[in-house]
PDB file of C-alpha atoms in Angstrom:
ATOM      1  CA  ILE A   1      -9.460   4.991 -18.312  1.00  0.00           C
ATOM      2  CA  ALA A   2      -9.298   1.698 -16.405  1.00  0.00           C
ATOM      3  CA  GLU A   3     -13.070   1.265 -16.566  1.00  0.00           C
ATOM      4  CA  ARG A   4     -13.090   1.752 -20.354  1.00  0.00           C
ATOM      5  CA  LYS A   5     -10.131  -0.577 -20.900  1.00  0.00           C
ATOM      6  CA  ARG A   6     -11.543  -3.200 -18.566  1.00  0.00           C
ATOM      7  CA  ASP A   7     -14.713  -3.271 -20.675  1.00  0.00           C
ATOM      8  CA  ALA A   8     -12.538  -3.960 -23.731  1.00  0.00           C
ATOM      9  CA  THR A   9     -10.308  -6.675 -22.239  1.00  0.00           C
ATOM     10  CA  ALA A  10     -10.506  -9.144 -19.375  1.00  0.00           C
ATOM     11  CA  ARG A  11      -6.707  -9.065 -18.910  1.00  0.00           C
ATOM     12  CA  LEU A  12      -6.470  -5.557 -17.433  1.00  0.00           C
ATOM     13  CA  THR A  13      -5.602  -5.383 -13.752  1.00  0.00           C
ATOM     14  CA  VAL A  14      -5.246  -2.340 -11.536  1.00  0.00           C
ATOM     15  CA  GLU A  15      -3.198  -2.245  -8.359  1.00  0.00           C
ATOM     16  CA  THR A  16      -2.068   0.240  -5.779  1.00  0.00           C
ATOM     17  CA  CYS A  17       0.272   0.115  -2.790  1.00  0.00           C
ATOM     18  CA  PRO A  18      -0.580   0.493   0.902  1.00  0.00           C
ATOM     19  CA  HIS A  19       1.368   3.738   1.267  1.00  0.00           C
ATOM     20  CA  TYR A  20      -0.974   5.480  -1.197  1.00  0.00           C
ATOM     21  CA  LEU A  21      -3.946   4.421   0.932  1.00  0.00           C
ATOM     22  CA  LEU A  22      -2.336   5.242   4.264  1.00  0.00           C
ATOM     23  CA  PHE A  23      -0.454   8.499   3.702  1.00  0.00           C
ATOM     24  CA  ASP A  24      -1.169  11.789   2.035  1.00  0.00           C
ATOM     25  CA  SER A  25       1.322  14.497   1.155  1.00  0.00           C
ATOM     26  CA  ALA A  26       0.306  16.722   4.075  1.00  0.00           C
ATOM     27  CA  SER A  27       0.908  13.924   6.586  1.00  0.00           C
ATOM     28  CA  ILE A  28       4.522  13.584   5.549  1.00  0.00           C
ATOM     29  CA  ALA A  29       6.254  16.341   7.494  1.00  0.00           C
ATOM     30  CA  ALA A  30       9.477  17.746   6.062  1.00  0.00           C
ATOM     31  CA  ASP A  31      12.274  15.877   7.828  1.00  0.00           C
ATOM     32  CA  ALA A  32      10.244  15.930  11.064  1.00  0.00           C
ATOM     33  CA  THR A  33      11.532  12.637  12.413  1.00  0.00           C
ATOM     34  CA  ASN A  34      15.176  13.130  11.553  1.00  0.00           C
ATOM     35  CA  ASP A  35      16.146  13.684  15.207  1.00  0.00           C
ATOM     36  CA  ASP A  36      19.406  11.775  14.804  1.00  0.00           C
ATOM     37  CA  ASN A  37      20.694  14.411  12.376  1.00  0.00           C
ATOM     38  CA  GLU A  38      22.876  16.956  14.205  1.00  0.00           C
ATOM     39  CA  ASN A  39      22.496  19.386  11.301  1.00  0.00           C
ATOM     40  CA  HIS A  40      18.713  19.174  11.339  1.00  0.00           C
ATOM     41  CA  ASN A  41      17.129  21.717   9.039  1.00  0.00           C
ATOM     42  CA  ASP A  42      13.347  22.190   8.974  1.00  0.00           C
ATOM     43  CA  ASN A  43      13.591  23.171   5.302  1.00  0.00           C
ATOM     44  CA  VAL A  44      15.155  19.866   4.209  1.00  0.00           C
ATOM     45  CA  VAL A  45      12.712  17.515   2.458  1.00  0.00           C
ATOM     46  CA  ASP A  46      12.304  14.068   4.007  1.00  0.00           C
ATOM     47  CA  THR A  47      13.452  11.894   1.115  1.00  0.00           C
ATOM     48  CA  ARG A  48      12.413   8.624   2.803  1.00  0.00           C
ATOM     49  CA  PHE A  49       8.958   8.933   1.207  1.00  0.00           C
ATOM     50  CA  LYS A  50      10.161   9.401  -2.376  1.00  0.00           C
ATOM     51  CA  CYS A  51       8.301   6.964  -4.584  1.00  0.00           C
ATOM     52  CA  PHE A  52       6.766   6.769  -8.040  1.00  0.00           C
ATOM     53  CA  PRO A  53       4.161   8.046  -8.455  1.00  0.00           C
ATOM     54  CA  PRO A  54       4.561  10.412  -5.520  1.00  0.00           C
ATOM     55  CA  ILE A  55       2.236  10.284  -2.545  1.00  0.00           C
ATOM     56  CA  ARG A  56      -0.558  12.727  -3.335  1.00  0.00           C
ATOM     57  CA  ASP A  57      -2.988  14.836  -1.290  1.00  0.00           C
ATOM     58  CA  GLU A  58      -5.830  13.622   0.937  1.00  0.00           C
ATOM     59  CA  THR A  59      -8.416  14.101  -1.819  1.00  0.00           C
ATOM     60  CA  ASN A  60      -6.510  11.687  -4.035  1.00  0.00           C
ATOM     61  CA  ARG A  61      -6.138   9.179  -1.182  1.00  0.00           C
ATOM     62  CA  ASN A  62      -9.888   9.309  -0.522  1.00  0.00           C
ATOM     63  CA  GLU A  63     -10.597   8.842  -4.246  1.00  0.00           C
ATOM     64  CA  LEU A  64      -8.416   5.732  -4.270  1.00  0.00           C
ATOM     65  CA  TRP A  65     -10.518   4.293  -1.452  1.00  0.00           C
ATOM     66  CA  GLN A  66     -13.962   5.360  -2.571  1.00  0.00           C
ATOM     67  CA  ASN A  67     -13.680   4.997  -6.349  1.00  0.00           C
ATOM     68  CA  GLY A  68     -10.950   2.376  -6.463  1.00  0.00           C
ATOM     69  CA  MET A  69     -10.914  -0.041  -3.569  1.00  0.00           C
ATOM     70  CA  GLU A  70     -14.587   0.127  -2.608  1.00  0.00           C
ATOM     71  CA  THR A  71     -15.839  -0.292  -6.173  1.00  0.00           C
ATOM     72  CA  ASN A  72     -13.301  -3.038  -6.965  1.00  0.00           C
ATOM     73  CA  LEU A  73     -11.890  -0.934  -9.790  1.00  0.00           C
ATOM     74  CA  ILE A  74      -8.542  -1.512  -8.064  1.00  0.00           C
ATOM     75  CA  ASP A  75      -8.090  -5.272  -8.003  1.00  0.00           C
ATOM     76  CA  MET A  76      -5.267  -5.736  -5.567  1.00  0.00           C
ATOM     77  CA  LEU A  77      -2.602  -4.315  -3.320  1.00  0.00           C
ATOM     78  CA  ALA A  78       1.055  -4.779  -4.151  1.00  0.00           C
ATOM     79  CA  SER A  79       4.387  -3.997  -2.614  1.00  0.00           C
ATOM     80  CA  ASP A  80       6.613  -1.191  -3.777  1.00  0.00           C
ATOM     81  CA  HIS A  81       9.463  -2.905  -1.949  1.00  0.00           C
ATOM     82  CA  SER A  82      12.566  -1.056  -3.099  1.00  0.00           C
ATOM     83  CA  PRO A  83      15.222  -1.218  -0.379  1.00  0.00           C
ATOM     84  CA  CYS A  84      18.521   0.633  -0.518  1.00  0.00           C
ATOM     85  CA  GLU A  85      21.412   1.566   1.712  1.00  0.00           C
ATOM     86  CA  SER A  86      20.313   4.407   3.989  1.00  0.00           C
ATOM     87  CA  ASP A  87      22.912   6.833   2.615  1.00  0.00           C
ATOM     88  CA  MET A  88      21.285   6.516  -0.851  1.00  0.00           C
ATOM     89  CA  ARG A  89      18.231   8.334   0.556  1.00  0.00           C
ATOM     90  CA  LEU A  90      20.313  11.543   0.874  1.00  0.00           C
ATOM     91  CA  ARG A  91      18.431  12.581   3.996  1.00  0.00           C
ATOM     92  CA  ASP A  92      21.032  15.165   5.050  1.00  0.00           C
ATOM     93  CA  SER A  93      20.789  17.152   1.830  1.00  0.00           C
ATOM     94  CA  GLY A  94      17.111  16.538   1.076  1.00  0.00           C
ATOM     95  CA  ASP A  95      18.061  16.263  -2.607  1.00  0.00           C
ATOM     96  CA  LEU A  96      14.844  14.737  -3.899  1.00  0.00           C
ATOM     97  CA  GLN A  97      16.143  14.589  -7.489  1.00  0.00           C
ATOM     98  CA  ARG A  98      19.143  12.384  -6.623  1.00  0.00           C
ATOM     99  CA  ALA A  99      17.667  10.415  -3.702  1.00  0.00           C
ATOM    100  CA  TRP A 100      16.730   6.766  -4.175  1.00  0.00           C
ATOM    101  CA  GLY A 101      13.098   6.341  -5.152  1.00  0.00           C
ATOM    102  CA  GLY A 102      10.865   3.574  -3.889  1.00  0.00           C
ATOM    103  CA  LEU A 103       9.824   2.496  -0.429  1.00  0.00           C
ATOM    104  CA  SER A 104      11.155  -0.410   1.547  1.00  0.00           C
ATOM    105  CA  GLY A 105       9.294  -2.043   4.383  1.00  0.00           C
ATOM    106  CA  LEU A 106       7.860  -5.273   3.076  1.00  0.00           C
ATOM    107  CA  GLN A 107       7.338  -6.321   6.699  1.00  0.00           C
ATOM    108  CA  TYR A 108       4.891  -3.421   7.145  1.00  0.00           C
ATOM    109  CA  GLN A 109       2.643  -4.116   4.142  1.00  0.00           C
ATOM    110  CA  LEU A 110       0.020  -6.107   6.023  1.00  0.00           C
ATOM    111  CA  PRO A 111      -0.208  -3.847   9.098  1.00  0.00           C
ATOM    112  CA  ALA A 112      -0.188  -0.726   6.897  1.00  0.00           C
ATOM    113  CA  SER A 113      -2.982  -2.155   4.745  1.00  0.00           C
ATOM    114  CA  TRP A 114      -4.996  -3.098   7.813  1.00  0.00           C
ATOM    115  CA  HIS A 115      -4.516   0.302   9.422  1.00  0.00           C
ATOM    116  CA  ALA A 116      -5.592   2.091   6.247  1.00  0.00           C
ATOM    117  CA  ALA A 117      -8.570  -0.266   5.814  1.00  0.00           C
ATOM    118  CA  THR A 118      -9.759   0.317   9.376  1.00  0.00           C
ATOM    119  CA  GLU A 119      -9.685   4.061   8.710  1.00  0.00           C
ATOM    120  CA  LEU A 120     -11.912   3.374   5.709  1.00  0.00           C
ATOM    121  CA  ALA A 121     -14.210   1.222   7.812  1.00  0.00           C
ATOM    122  CA  SER A 122     -15.137   4.221   9.910  1.00  0.00           C
ATOM    123  CA  GLN A 123     -16.629   5.786   6.753  1.00  0.00           C
ATOM    124  CA  THR A 124     -18.278   2.650   5.334  1.00  0.00           C
ATOM    125  CA  GLN A 125     -19.481   0.877   8.499  1.00  0.00           C
ATOM    126  CA  LYS A 126     -17.578  -2.297   7.562  1.00  0.00           C
ATOM    127  CA  THR A 127     -16.932  -4.916  10.213  1.00  0.00           C
ATOM    128  CA  ASP A 128     -13.537  -6.479  10.901  1.00  0.00           C
ATOM    129  CA  GLU A 129     -14.761  -9.640   9.164  1.00  0.00           C
ATOM    130  CA  GLN A 130     -15.669  -7.681   6.024  1.00  0.00           C
ATOM    131  CA  LEU A 131     -12.304  -5.942   6.095  1.00  0.00           C
ATOM    132  CA  LEU A 132     -10.502  -9.277   6.447  1.00  0.00           C
ATOM    133  CA  SER A 133     -12.429 -10.532   3.434  1.00  0.00           C
ATOM    134  CA  ASP A 134     -11.341  -7.451   1.476  1.00  0.00           C
ATOM    135  CA  MET A 135      -7.725  -7.930   2.589  1.00  0.00           C
ATOM    136  CA  THR A 136      -7.833 -11.563   1.478  1.00  0.00           C
ATOM    137  CA  ARG A 137      -9.088 -10.518  -1.945  1.00  0.00           C
ATOM    138  CA  TRP A 138      -6.545  -7.686  -2.299  1.00  0.00           C
ATOM    139  CA  TRP A 139      -3.484  -9.664  -1.155  1.00  0.00           C
ATOM    140  CA  SER A 140      -4.302 -13.282  -2.106  1.00  0.00           C
ATOM    141  CA  THR A 141      -7.283 -14.057  -4.294  1.00  0.00           C
ATOM    142  CA  ALA A 142      -6.842 -11.326  -6.947  1.00  0.00           C
ATOM    143  CA  PRO A 143      -3.060 -11.832  -7.345  1.00  0.00           C
ATOM    144  CA  SER A 144      -3.549 -15.603  -7.714  1.00  0.00           C
ATOM    145  CA  GLU A 145      -5.858 -14.937 -10.671  1.00  0.00           C
ATOM    146  CA  LEU A 146      -3.140 -13.092 -12.609  1.00  0.00           C
ATOM    147  CA  ILE A 147      -1.424 -16.267 -13.815  1.00  0.00           C
ATOM    148  CA  PRO A 148      -3.603 -18.787 -15.648  1.00  0.00           C
ATOM    149  CA  GLY A 149      -4.050 -21.907 -13.542  1.00  0.00           C
ATOM    150  CA  LEU A 150      -2.599 -20.442 -10.345  1.00  0.00           C
ATOM    151  CA  ALA A 151      -6.019 -19.715  -8.828  1.00  0.00           C
ATOM    152  CA  GLN A 152      -6.741 -23.455  -8.863  1.00  0.00           C
ATOM    153  CA  ARG A 153      -4.025 -24.036  -6.247  1.00  0.00           C
ATOM    154  CA  LYS A 154      -3.379 -20.674  -4.507  1.00  0.00           C
ATOM    155  CA  GLY A 155      -5.277 -17.667  -3.199  1.00  0.00           C
ATOM    156  CA  GLN A 156      -7.721 -19.313  -0.818  1.00  0.00           C
ATOM    157  CA  ILE A 157      -7.880 -21.717   2.076  1.00  0.00           C
ATOM    158  CA  GLU A 158      -9.452 -24.851   0.626  1.00  0.00           C
ATOM    159  CA  LYS A 159      -8.695 -28.558   0.555  1.00  0.00           C
ATOM    160  CA  GLY A 160      -6.060 -29.232  -2.094  1.00  0.00           C
ATOM    161  CA  PHE A 161      -4.752 -25.650  -2.168  1.00  0.00           C
ATOM    162  CA  GLN A 162      -1.237 -24.658  -1.173  1.00  0.00           C
ATOM    163  CA  ALA A 163      -1.309 -23.343   2.363  1.00  0.00           C
ATOM    164  CA  ASP A 164       0.262 -19.893   2.233  1.00  0.00           C
ATOM    165  CA  VAL A 165      -1.126 -18.656   5.527  1.00  0.00           C
ATOM    166  CA  VAL A 166      -0.486 -15.528   7.552  1.00  0.00           C
ATOM    167  CA  TRP A 167      -1.630 -15.304  11.144  1.00  0.00           C
ATOM    168  CA  TRP A 168      -1.606 -12.079  13.087  1.00  0.00           C
ATOM    169  CA  ASP A 169      -3.408 -10.442  15.951  1.00  0.00           C
ATOM    170  CA  ILE A 170      -5.205  -7.417  14.536  1.00  0.00           C
ATOM    171  CA  ASP A 171      -5.473  -5.945  18.017  1.00  0.00           C
ATOM    172  CA  SER A 172      -1.694  -5.886  18.440  1.00  0.00           C
ATOM    173  CA  ILE A 173      -1.066  -3.712  15.378  1.00  0.00           C
ATOM    174  CA  ALA A 174      -0.474  -0.123  16.370  1.00  0.00           C
TER     175      ALA A 174
END
C-alpha cells in the first residue's frame, strides 16, 4: 500500500518504532520479570508491552527490517513515548483490555534502535559506520524533511545548521 501511495504523492511518510524492530511476540514472556509481585502468576499477561499496533511475531519483525528499513520504504524511526503511572499498567491482574497502552522509555530509543540495527547488521554485513549513517537518516535527516524549510537548518551536521548533537559510546550499550 505504501509503495503505491508513495508513487502517487511525495507527501507520504512511513515510520515505525524501535520496539517493533527489537522485540517479537515470542520474546515477551508472560509476566516473567515480575519478581517483585508476591502473587506472581505465570498465567498473567505482562501488560508492560501493550502498544498499538501490538508487537507481532518474528516473521513480521524481519519483514519490517528487510522490506521496510533496508529498502527505505520506512522513512524514519519515531517514539511511541506514552508514559503512565505504574498502577495504570494493571500488572497484577494482567487485564490487557483495561491496561494503559503505549510504551514509555524515551531514554532507551537510541540504544534500542542501535541494538536492533546491529542485529540486522549480522544479516546484511553492514559496518558500524553504515549503521550510524542509517541511524542518522532514521532519527534526524528524514524527520527534518517532514516540515518544509526545516531541512535547511536541521537534520545534519553542517555549517549554519542548528547543532542538535547526541554523543554516545556504542560499545557501552548493553
